[in-house]
Amino acid sequence: MISPLSRRQFVTTSAALAASAFVPRRLFAAAPSGIQRVVIRTDSEIGTVRPEFHGHFIEHLGSCVYGGLWVGKDSHIPNLNGYRKQAVECLQELGVPVLRWPGGCFADDYHWRDGIGPAAKRPKRVNIHWGEYVEDNSFGTHEFIGLCRLLNAEPYFAGNVGSSTPHELRDWIEYCNYPSGSTLSDERAANGSAEPFRVRYWGVGNESWGCGGNMRPEEYARLYRDFAVYCRNFGGTDLFLVASGPSGNDSHWSRGLMDGLGWDRPQGVSMHYYSGGADRSTTFTADHMNEQFISYLKVEEAIVQQRAVLDSYQKGKEIGLILDEWGVWDDIPEEDERRYGKLWQQSTMRSAIAAGLGLNIFNRQADKLHMCNIAQMVNVLQSLLLTDGPEGEHCVRTTTYHAFSLFKPHRTKTAVRVESGDSSPSGLSVSASKSDKELVVTLVNPRHDVDLQVECTLKGVNPNPGTAQILHDAEWNACNTFDHPDRVVPKPLTLRVDGSQVHLDLPRLSLVTAVVPIG
Ligand code: AHR
């Protein structure tokens, strides 16, 4: 069985190989500051920046759910009916388009009936994937839907294929979606929700090549078909089924899956792509940071190539490509895990740059993607919020939170093509999107040794004076801590409009979003 750790090491190794294969040595040497020219082709549209590109993922892992988002109604931590109040408020401010739950690896060992009914009567199970703690199931289906309602997020359930049956998944869907009158829908009503949940997104397994069953693609395809045939549009809710896709750019898995599915096509296929880190998150070396950044070239390549694989089977019916789990996975110290929970990872200026590289890719590949979910929302891996352990009252917005907030103006706009003079692997990264009234441009300078002056020429529209925000710290290990929660936060940046050009200064390690009214 492939453990998440061995997979992470694999991705780390891939990143290192990618770095050695793609990066000329001179990129690591100091280079002079310079002017970068960028052309924004507002006349060349790519596709809609779906809000779902900024989706999230939570798992019963470490202090993500328990102690992170869910503290319980009797907690000393300020809460809204059991949900950590400060976390909810931060996430409401950011906006969460879609939220995936309950795993991850956890999903294929989860039985939904354990998490319904009076909390005191719910069974206690051992979480076999994440440290063998005793899971009391106090956060279940109703609590998850309650969180989605608070955040105005679309729920996305990951069903258990690895250790369950088609019947169990079918019943979960009926329980959630059938309006009333069946035993399961009446049970939902008795448990507090007469209204059906109308859940559209259902993952059919998770990482079925690894922790979700250790299957070969043809074995999983057979199982997918068995499960999918019983996943019905109860009560008129059109399901969007997501088949478990490849680890990274593994086309052997994708082709084996698609061949095995025949005409039983899912609405979506997931891909997981972590960018491994060779160092602990707050003690990265410059070389290891560059290796991690350069791995994003591989992420973009994987999106393009996996889209092509799916399209070769499409025959008139589009299958959504979903980057179900993505983000940086650094070396995590055991002392931090003991103190704060499993896979608890600090986010630094480096992590924010990595988030910016990823989110820029999603804009540039907007026509190829359906959804992308950062792993994970709170306390685990590249999280948006950190709490000081399950009992701690502190909750800080990470640098990754702020990177996401700088991309918010792109949501629902139309991504447009950008031409950049810098084609080096760790060069300036740019994406742009437009509405009738404004153009949004995000620029990421991943270099730790070069400040840039960027000249953006707009083709097809005339810019008016606009505003810009910058997230920047020249120290790449800089982060927001419980003592200094606002060390790295967005600040206003001056931009200069001159005819059809917008000029911006991007210091080393910075992420800038400019919003420019257009005529
Ligand atoms: O996000 C942590 C783990 O990474 C998930 O449980 C699994 O799907 C992946 O291996």
CSV table of N, CA and C in Angstrom, one decimal, residues 21-163:
chain,number,residue,atom,x,y,z
A,21,ALA,N,16.5,18.9,-14.2
A,21,ALA,CA,16.3,18.8,-15.6
A,21,ALA,C,16.1,20.1,-16.3
A,22,PHE,N,15.4,21.0,-15.6
A,22,PHE,CA,14.9,22.3,-16.3
A,22,PHE,C,15.7,23.5,-15.9
A,23,VAL,N,16.5,23.5,-14.8
A,23,VAL,CA,17.0,24.8,-14.4
A,23,VAL,C,18.5,25.0,-14.7
A,24,PRO,N,18.8,25.9,-15.6
A,24,PRO,CA,20.2,26.2,-15.8
A,24,PRO,C,20.8,26.8,-14.6
A,25,ARG,N,22.0,26.5,-14.3
A,25,ARG,CA,22.6,26.9,-13.0
A,25,ARG,C,22.6,28.4,-12.8
A,26,ARG,N,22.6,29.2,-13.9
A,26,ARG,CA,22.7,30.6,-13.8
A,26,ARG,C,21.5,31.2,-13.1
A,27,LEU,N,20.4,30.4,-13.1
A,27,LEU,CA,19.2,31.0,-12.4
A,27,LEU,C,19.4,31.1,-10.9
A,28,PHE,N,20.3,30.4,-10.4
A,28,PHE,CA,20.5,30.5,-8.9
A,28,PHE,C,21.5,31.5,-8.6
A,29,ALA,N,22.2,32.1,-9.6
A,29,ALA,CA,23.1,33.1,-9.3
A,29,ALA,C,22.4,34.5,-9.3
A,30,ALA,N,23.0,35.4,-8.6
A,30,ALA,CA,22.3,36.8,-8.5
A,30,ALA,C,22.2,37.4,-9.9
A,31,ALA,N,21.1,37.9,-10.3
A,31,ALA,CA,20.9,38.5,-11.6
A,31,ALA,C,20.6,40.0,-11.3
A,32,PRO,N,20.8,40.9,-12.3
A,32,PRO,CA,20.5,42.3,-12.1
A,32,PRO,C,19.0,42.5,-12.1
A,33,SER,N,18.6,43.6,-11.4
A,33,SER,CA,17.2,44.0,-11.4
A,33,SER,C,16.8,44.3,-12.8
A,34,GLY,N,15.6,44.2,-13.2
A,34,GLY,CA,15.3,44.5,-14.6
A,34,GLY,C,13.9,44.9,-14.8
A,35,ILE,N,13.7,45.3,-16.1
A,35,ILE,CA,12.3,45.6,-16.5
A,35,ILE,C,11.8,44.4,-17.2
A,36,GLN,N,10.6,44.0,-16.9
A,36,GLN,CA,9.9,42.9,-17.5
A,36,GLN,C,8.7,43.4,-18.3
A,37,ARG,N,8.6,43.0,-19.5
A,37,ARG,CA,7.5,43.4,-20.4
A,37,ARG,C,6.5,42.3,-20.5
A,38,VAL,N,5.2,42.7,-20.3
A,38,VAL,CA,4.2,41.7,-20.3
A,38,VAL,C,3.1,42.3,-21.2
A,39,VAL,N,2.5,41.5,-22.1
A,39,VAL,CA,1.4,42.0,-22.9
A,39,VAL,C,0.1,41.2,-22.5
A,40,ILE,N,-0.9,42.0,-22.2
A,40,ILE,CA,-2.2,41.3,-21.8
A,40,ILE,C,-3.1,41.4,-23.0
A,41,ARG,N,-3.5,40.2,-23.5
A,41,ARG,CA,-4.3,40.2,-24.7
A,41,ARG,C,-5.8,40.0,-24.3
A,42,THR,N,-6.4,41.2,-24.0
A,42,THR,CA,-7.8,41.1,-23.6
A,42,THR,C,-8.7,40.6,-24.7
A,43,ASP,N,-8.2,40.6,-25.9
A,43,ASP,CA,-9.0,40.1,-27.0
A,43,ASP,C,-8.9,38.6,-27.2
A,44,SER,N,-8.1,37.9,-26.3
A,44,SER,CA,-7.8,36.5,-26.5
A,44,SER,C,-8.3,35.8,-25.2
A,45,GLU,N,-9.6,35.3,-25.3
A,45,GLU,CA,-10.2,34.8,-24.1
A,45,GLU,C,-9.9,33.3,-23.9
A,46,ILE,N,-9.7,32.9,-22.6
A,46,ILE,CA,-9.4,31.5,-22.3
A,46,ILE,C,-10.6,30.8,-21.8
A,47,GLY,N,-11.3,31.3,-20.8
A,47,GLY,CA,-12.5,30.7,-20.2
A,47,GLY,C,-12.8,31.4,-18.9
A,48,THR,N,-13.8,30.9,-18.3
A,48,THR,CA,-14.3,31.6,-17.0
A,48,THR,C,-13.4,31.1,-15.9
A,49,VAL,N,-13.0,32.0,-15.0
A,49,VAL,CA,-12.3,31.7,-13.8
A,49,VAL,C,-13.4,31.2,-12.8
A,50,ARG,N,-13.6,29.9,-12.8
A,50,ARG,CA,-14.7,29.4,-11.9
A,50,ARG,C,-14.3,29.6,-10.5
A,51,PRO,N,-15.2,30.1,-9.7
A,51,PRO,CA,-14.9,30.2,-8.2
A,51,PRO,C,-14.4,28.9,-7.6
A,52,GLU,N,-14.8,27.8,-8.2
A,52,GLU,CA,-14.4,26.5,-7.7
A,52,GLU,C,-12.9,26.3,-7.8
A,53,PHE,N,-12.2,27.1,-8.6
A,53,PHE,CA,-10.7,27.0,-8.6
A,53,PHE,C,-10.2,27.3,-7.3
A,54,HIS,N,-10.9,28.0,-6.5
A,54,HIS,CA,-10.5,28.4,-5.1
A,54,HIS,C,-11.2,27.5,-4.1
A,55,GLY,N,-11.3,26.3,-4.4
A,55,GLY,CA,-12.0,25.3,-3.5
A,55,GLY,C,-11.1,24.8,-2.4
A,56,HIS,N,-11.8,24.2,-1.4
A,56,HIS,CA,-11.1,23.7,-0.2
A,56,HIS,C,-11.4,22.3,0.2
A,57,PHE,N,-10.6,21.8,1.1
A,57,PHE,CA,-10.6,20.4,1.4
A,57,PHE,C,-10.4,20.3,2.9
A,58,ILE,N,-11.2,19.5,3.6
A,58,ILE,CA,-11.0,19.2,5.1
A,58,ILE,C,-11.1,17.7,5.3
A,59,GLU,N,-10.3,17.2,6.2
A,59,GLU,CA,-10.2,15.8,6.5
A,59,GLU,C,-10.2,15.6,8.0
A,60,HIS,N,-10.6,14.4,8.4
A,60,HIS,CA,-10.5,14.1,9.8
A,60,HIS,C,-9.0,13.6,10.0
A,61,LEU,N,-8.2,14.6,10.2
A,61,LEU,CA,-6.7,14.4,10.2
A,61,LEU,C,-6.2,15.5,11.1
A,62,GLY,N,-5.4,15.1,12.1
A,62,GLY,CA,-4.7,16.1,13.0
A,62,GLY,C,-5.8,17.0,13.6
A,63,SER,N,-5.5,18.4,13.5
A,63,SER,CA,-6.5,19.3,14.1
A,63,SER,C,-7.2,20.1,13.0
A,64,CYS,N,-7.4,19.5,11.9
A,64,CYS,CA,-8.1,20.2,10.8
A,64,CYS,C,-9.6,20.3,11.2
A,65,VAL,N,-10.3,19.2,11.4
A,65,VAL,CA,-11.7,19.3,11.7
A,65,VAL,C,-11.8,19.4,13.3
A,66,TYR,N,-11.4,18.4,14.0
A,66,TYR,CA,-11.5,18.5,15.5
A,66,TYR,C,-10.5,19.5,16.0
A,67,GLY,N,-10.9,20.5,16.7
A,67,GLY,CA,-10.0,21.5,17.3
A,67,GLY,C,-9.7,22.6,16.4
A,68,GLY,N,-9.8,22.4,15.1
A,68,GLY,CA,-9.6,23.5,14.1
A,68,GLY,C,-10.9,24.2,13.8
A,69,LEU,N,-11.7,23.4,13.1
A,69,LEU,CA,-13.0,24.0,12.7
A,69,LEU,C,-14.1,23.7,13.7
A,70,TRP,N,-14.0,22.5,14.3
A,70,TRP,CA,-15.1,22.1,15.2
A,70,TRP,C,-14.5,21.9,16.6
A,71,VAL,N,-15.0,22.8,17.5
A,71,VAL,CA,-14.5,22.7,18.9
A,71,VAL,C,-15.6,22.2,19.8
A,72,GLY,N,-16.8,22.1,19.3
A,72,GLY,CA,-17.9,21.6,20.1
A,72,GLY,C,-18.6,22.7,20.9
A,73,LYS,N,-19.9,22.5,21.1
A,73,LYS,CA,-20.7,23.6,21.7
A,73,LYS,C,-20.3,24.0,23.1
A,74,ASP,N,-19.7,23.0,23.9
A,74,ASP,CA,-19.3,23.3,25.2
A,74,ASP,C,-17.9,23.8,25.4
A,75,SER,N,-17.2,24.1,24.3
A,75,SER,CA,-15.8,24.5,24.4
A,75,SER,C,-15.6,25.8,25.0
A,76,HIS,N,-14.4,26.0,25.7
A,76,HIS,CA,-14.1,27.4,26.2
A,76,HIS,C,-13.7,28.3,25.0
A,77,ILE,N,-13.5,27.7,23.8
A,77,ILE,CA,-13.1,28.5,22.7
A,77,ILE,C,-14.4,29.1,22.1
A,78,PRO,N,-14.4,30.4,21.8
A,78,PRO,CA,-15.6,31.0,21.3
A,78,PRO,C,-16.1,30.3,20.1
A,79,ASN,N,-17.4,29.9,20.1
A,79,ASN,CA,-17.9,29.1,18.9
A,79,ASN,C,-19.3,29.4,18.6
A,80,LEU,N,-19.6,29.1,17.3
A,80,LEU,CA,-21.0,29.3,16.9
A,80,LEU,C,-21.6,27.9,16.8
A,81,ASN,N,-22.3,27.5,17.8
A,81,ASN,CA,-22.9,26.2,17.7
A,81,ASN,C,-21.9,25.0,17.5
A,82,GLY,N,-20.7,25.2,18.1
A,82,GLY,CA,-19.7,24.2,18.0
A,82,GLY,C,-18.6,24.5,16.9
A,83,TYR,N,-18.8,25.4,16.0
A,83,TYR,CA,-17.8,25.8,15.0
A,83,TYR,C,-17.0,26.9,15.6
A,84,ARG,N,-15.6,26.8,15.4
A,84,ARG,CA,-14.8,27.8,15.9
A,84,ARG,C,-15.1,29.2,15.3
A,85,LYS,N,-15.5,30.1,16.1
A,85,LYS,CA,-16.1,31.4,15.6
A,85,LYS,C,-15.1,32.2,14.7
A,86,GLN,N,-13.9,32.3,15.3
A,86,GLN,CA,-12.9,33.1,14.5
A,86,GLN,C,-12.6,32.5,13.2
A,87,ALA,N,-12.5,31.2,13.1
A,87,ALA,CA,-12.2,30.5,11.9
A,87,ALA,C,-13.3,30.7,10.9
A,88,VAL,N,-14.6,30.6,11.4
A,88,VAL,CA,-15.7,30.8,10.5
A,88,VAL,C,-15.7,32.2,9.9
A,89,GLU,N,-15.4,33.2,10.8
A,89,GLU,CA,-15.5,34.6,10.3
A,89,GLU,C,-14.4,34.9,9.3
A,90,CYS,N,-13.2,34.3,9.5
A,90,CYS,CA,-12.1,34.5,8.5
A,90,CYS,C,-12.5,33.9,7.2
A,91,LEU,N,-13.1,32.7,7.2
A,91,LEU,CA,-13.4,32.0,6.0
A,91,LEU,C,-14.6,32.7,5.3
A,92,GLN,N,-15.5,33.2,6.1
A,92,GLN,CA,-16.7,33.9,5.5
A,92,GLN,C,-16.2,35.1,4.7
A,93,GLU,N,-15.2,35.8,5.3
A,93,GLU,CA,-14.6,37.0,4.6
A,93,GLU,C,-13.9,36.6,3.3
A,94,LEU,N,-13.2,35.5,3.3
A,94,LEU,CA,-12.5,35.0,2.1
A,94,LEU,C,-13.5,34.5,1.1
A,95,GLY,N,-14.6,33.8,1.5
A,95,GLY,CA,-15.5,33.2,0.6
A,95,GLY,C,-15.0,31.8,0.2
A,96,VAL,N,-15.8,30.8,0.5
A,96,VAL,CA,-15.4,29.4,0.2
A,96,VAL,C,-16.4,28.8,-0.8
A,97,PRO,N,-16.0,28.7,-2.1
A,97,PRO,CA,-16.9,28.2,-3.1
A,97,PRO,C,-17.4,26.8,-2.9
A,98,VAL,N,-16.4,25.9,-2.5
A,98,VAL,CA,-16.8,24.5,-2.5
A,98,VAL,C,-15.9,23.9,-1.4
A,99,LEU,N,-16.4,22.9,-0.7
A,99,LEU,CA,-15.7,22.3,0.4
A,99,LEU,C,-15.8,20.7,0.3
A,100,ARG,N,-14.6,20.1,0.3
A,100,ARG,CA,-14.6,18.6,0.1
A,100,ARG,C,-14.3,18.0,1.5
A,101,TRP,N,-15.0,16.8,1.8
A,101,TRP,CA,-15.0,16.2,3.1
A,101,TRP,C,-15.4,14.8,3.0
A,102,PRO,N,-15.1,13.7,3.7
A,102,PRO,CA,-14.3,13.8,5.0
A,102,PRO,C,-12.8,13.4,4.8
A,103,GLY,N,-12.4,13.1,3.6
A,103,GLY,CA,-11.0,12.8,3.3
A,103,GLY,C,-10.9,12.9,1.8
A,104,GLY,N,-9.7,12.7,1.3
A,104,GLY,CA,-8.5,12.1,1.9
A,104,GLY,C,-8.6,10.6,2.2
A,105,CYS,N,-7.5,10.1,2.6
A,105,CYS,CA,-7.4,8.7,3.0
A,105,CYS,C,-8.5,8.3,4.0
A,106,PHE,N,-8.9,9.2,4.8
A,106,PHE,CA,-9.9,8.9,5.8
A,106,PHE,C,-11.2,8.4,5.2
A,107,ALA,N,-11.5,9.0,4.0
A,107,ALA,CA,-12.8,8.7,3.4
A,107,ALA,C,-13.1,7.2,3.1
A,108,ASP,N,-12.0,6.5,2.8
A,108,ASP,CA,-12.2,5.1,2.4
A,108,ASP,C,-12.3,4.2,3.6
A,109,ASP,N,-12.2,4.8,4.8
A,109,ASP,CA,-12.4,4.0,6.0
A,109,ASP,C,-13.6,4.6,6.8
A,110,TYR,N,-14.4,5.4,6.2
A,110,TYR,CA,-15.4,6.1,6.9
A,110,TYR,C,-16.8,5.6,6.5
A,111,HIS,N,-17.6,5.4,7.6
A,111,HIS,CA,-19.0,4.9,7.4
A,111,HIS,C,-19.9,5.9,7.9
A,112,TRP,N,-20.7,6.4,6.9
A,112,TRP,CA,-21.5,7.7,7.2
A,112,TRP,C,-22.4,7.5,8.4
A,113,ARG,N,-23.0,6.3,8.6
A,113,ARG,CA,-24.0,6.1,9.7
A,113,ARG,C,-23.3,6.3,11.0
A,114,ASP,N,-22.0,6.2,11.1
A,114,ASP,CA,-21.3,6.5,12.4
A,114,ASP,C,-21.5,8.0,12.8
A,115,GLY,N,-21.7,8.8,11.8
A,115,GLY,CA,-21.7,10.3,12.1
A,115,GLY,C,-23.1,10.9,12.1
A,116,ILE,N,-24.2,10.1,12.3
A,116,ILE,CA,-25.5,10.8,12.4
A,116,ILE,C,-26.2,10.4,13.7
A,117,GLY,N,-27.2,11.1,14.1
A,117,GLY,CA,-28.0,10.8,15.3
A,117,GLY,C,-27.3,11.5,16.5
A,118,PRO,N,-27.9,11.2,17.7
A,118,PRO,CA,-27.3,11.9,18.9
A,118,PRO,C,-25.8,11.7,19.1
A,119,ALA,N,-25.1,12.7,19.3
A,119,ALA,CA,-23.6,12.6,19.3
A,119,ALA,C,-23.1,11.7,20.3
A,120,ALA,N,-23.8,11.7,21.5
A,120,ALA,CA,-23.3,10.8,22.6
A,120,ALA,C,-23.5,9.3,22.3
A,121,LYS,N,-24.3,9.0,21.3
A,121,LYS,CA,-24.5,7.6,21.0
A,121,LYS,C,-23.7,7.1,19.8
A,122,ARG,N,-23.0,8.1,19.2
A,122,ARG,CA,-22.2,7.7,18.0
A,122,ARG,C,-21.0,6.8,18.4
A,123,PRO,N,-20.7,5.8,17.5
A,123,PRO,CA,-19.6,4.9,17.8
A,123,PRO,C,-18.2,5.6,17.8
A,124,LYS,N,-17.3,5.0,18.6
A,124,LYS,CA,-16.0,5.5,18.6
A,124,LYS,C,-15.1,4.6,17.7
A,125,ARG,N,-14.4,5.1,16.8
A,125,ARG,CA,-13.6,4.3,15.9
A,125,ARG,C,-12.2,4.8,15.9
A,126,VAL,N,-11.3,3.9,15.5
A,126,VAL,CA,-9.9,4.3,15.5
A,126,VAL,C,-9.6,4.8,14.1
A,127,ASN,N,-9.0,6.0,14.0
A,127,ASN,CA,-8.6,6.5,12.7
A,127,ASN,C,-7.3,5.9,12.3
A,128,ILE,N,-7.4,4.9,11.4
A,128,ILE,CA,-6.2,4.1,11.1
A,128,ILE,C,-5.2,4.8,10.2
A,129,HIS,N,-5.6,5.9,9.6
A,129,HIS,CA,-4.7,6.5,8.7
A,129,HIS,C,-3.8,7.6,9.4
A,130,TRP,N,-4.4,8.2,10.4
A,130,TRP,CA,-3.8,9.5,10.9
A,130,TRP,C,-3.6,9.4,12.4
A,131,GLY,N,-2.8,8.4,12.8
A,131,GLY,CA,-2.3,8.4,14.2
A,131,GLY,C,-3.1,7.5,15.1
A,132,GLU,N,-4.0,6.8,14.6
A,132,GLU,CA,-4.8,5.9,15.5
A,132,GLU,C,-5.4,6.5,16.7
A,133,TYR,N,-5.8,7.8,16.6
A,133,TYR,CA,-6.6,8.4,17.7
A,133,TYR,C,-8.0,7.9,17.6
A,134,VAL,N,-8.7,8.0,18.7
A,134,VAL,CA,-10.1,7.6,18.7
A,134,VAL,C,-11.0,8.7,18.2
A,135,GLU,N,-11.7,8.4,17.2
A,135,GLU,CA,-12.6,9.3,16.5
A,135,GLU,C,-14.0,9.2,17.1
A,136,ASP,N,-14.5,10.2,17.7
A,136,ASP,CA,-15.8,10.0,18.3
A,136,ASP,C,-17.0,10.4,17.4
A,137,ASN,N,-16.7,10.7,16.2
A,137,ASN,CA,-17.7,10.9,15.2
A,137,ASN,C,-18.7,12.1,15.6
A,138,SER,N,-18.2,13.0,16.4
A,138,SER,CA,-19.1,14.1,16.8
A,138,SER,C,-19.3,15.1,15.6
A,139,PHE,N,-18.4,15.0,14.6
A,139,PHE,CA,-18.6,15.8,13.4
A,139,PHE,C,-18.9,14.8,12.3
A,140,GLY,N,-20.2,14.9,11.9
A,140,GLY,CA,-20.7,14.0,10.9
A,140,GLY,C,-21.4,14.8,9.8
A,141,THR,N,-22.3,14.1,9.1
A,141,THR,CA,-22.9,14.7,7.9
A,141,THR,C,-23.6,16.0,8.2
A,142,HIS,N,-24.4,16.0,9.3
A,142,HIS,CA,-25.2,17.2,9.6
A,142,HIS,C,-24.3,18.4,10.0
A,143,GLU,N,-23.2,18.0,10.7
A,143,GLU,CA,-22.3,19.1,11.2
A,143,GLU,C,-21.5,19.6,9.9
A,144,PHE,N,-21.2,18.7,9.0
A,144,PHE,CA,-20.5,19.2,7.8
A,144,PHE,C,-21.4,20.1,7.0
A,145,ILE,N,-22.6,19.7,6.8
A,145,ILE,CA,-23.6,20.5,6.0
A,145,ILE,C,-23.8,21.9,6.7
A,146,GLY,N,-23.8,21.8,8.1
A,146,GLY,CA,-24.0,23.1,8.8
A,146,GLY,C,-22.8,24.0,8.6
A,147,LEU,N,-21.6,23.5,8.5
A,147,LEU,CA,-20.5,24.3,8.2
A,147,LEU,C,-20.6,24.9,6.8
A,148,CYS,N,-21.0,24.0,5.8
A,148,CYS,CA,-21.1,24.5,4.4
A,148,CYS,C,-22.1,25.7,4.4
A,149,ARG,N,-23.2,25.5,5.2
A,149,ARG,CA,-24.2,26.6,5.1
A,149,ARG,C,-23.7,27.9,5.7
A,150,LEU,N,-22.9,27.7,6.8
A,150,LEU,CA,-22.3,28.9,7.4
A,150,LEU,C,-21.4,29.7,6.5
A,151,LEU,N,-20.7,28.9,5.7
A,151,LEU,CA,-19.7,29.4,4.8
A,151,LEU,C,-20.2,29.7,3.4
A,152,ASN,N,-21.5,29.3,3.2
A,152,ASN,CA,-22.1,29.4,1.9
A,152,ASN,C,-21.3,28.7,0.8
A,153,ALA,N,-20.8,27.5,1.2
A,153,ALA,CA,-19.9,26.7,0.3
A,153,ALA,C,-20.8,25.5,-0.2
A,154,GLU,N,-20.5,25.1,-1.4
A,154,GLU,CA,-21.1,23.9,-2.0
A,154,GLU,C,-20.4,22.7,-1.4
A,155,PRO,N,-21.2,21.7,-0.8
A,155,PRO,CA,-20.6,20.5,-0.2
A,155,PRO,C,-20.2,19.6,-1.3
A,156,TYR,N,-19.1,18.9,-1.0
A,156,TYR,CA,-18.5,17.9,-1.9
A,156,TYR,C,-18.1,16.7,-1.0
A,157,PHE,N,-18.9,15.6,-1.1
A,157,PHE,CA,-18.6,14.4,-0.3
A,157,PHE,C,-17.7,13.5,-1.0
A,158,ALA,N,-16.7,12.9,-0.3
A,158,ALA,CA,-15.9,11.8,-0.8
A,158,ALA,C,-16.4,10.5,-0.2
A,159,GLY,N,-16.9,9.6,-1.1
A,159,GLY,CA,-17.5,8.4,-0.7
A,159,GLY,C,-16.5,7.3,-0.5
A,160,ASN,N,-16.9,6.3,0.3
A,160,ASN,CA,-16.0,5.2,0.6
A,160,ASN,C,-16.1,4.1,-0.4
A,161,VAL,N,-15.1,3.8,-1.2
A,161,VAL,CA,-15.1,2.7,-2.1
A,161,VAL,C,-14.2,1.6,-1.6
A,162,GLY,N,-13.1,2.0,-1.0
A,162,GLY,CA,-12.0,1.0,-0.6
A,162,GLY,C,-12.5,0.0,0.4
A,163,SER,N,-13.4,0.4,1.3
A,163,SER,CA,-13.8,-0.6,2.4
A,163,SER,C,-15.3,-0.6,2.5
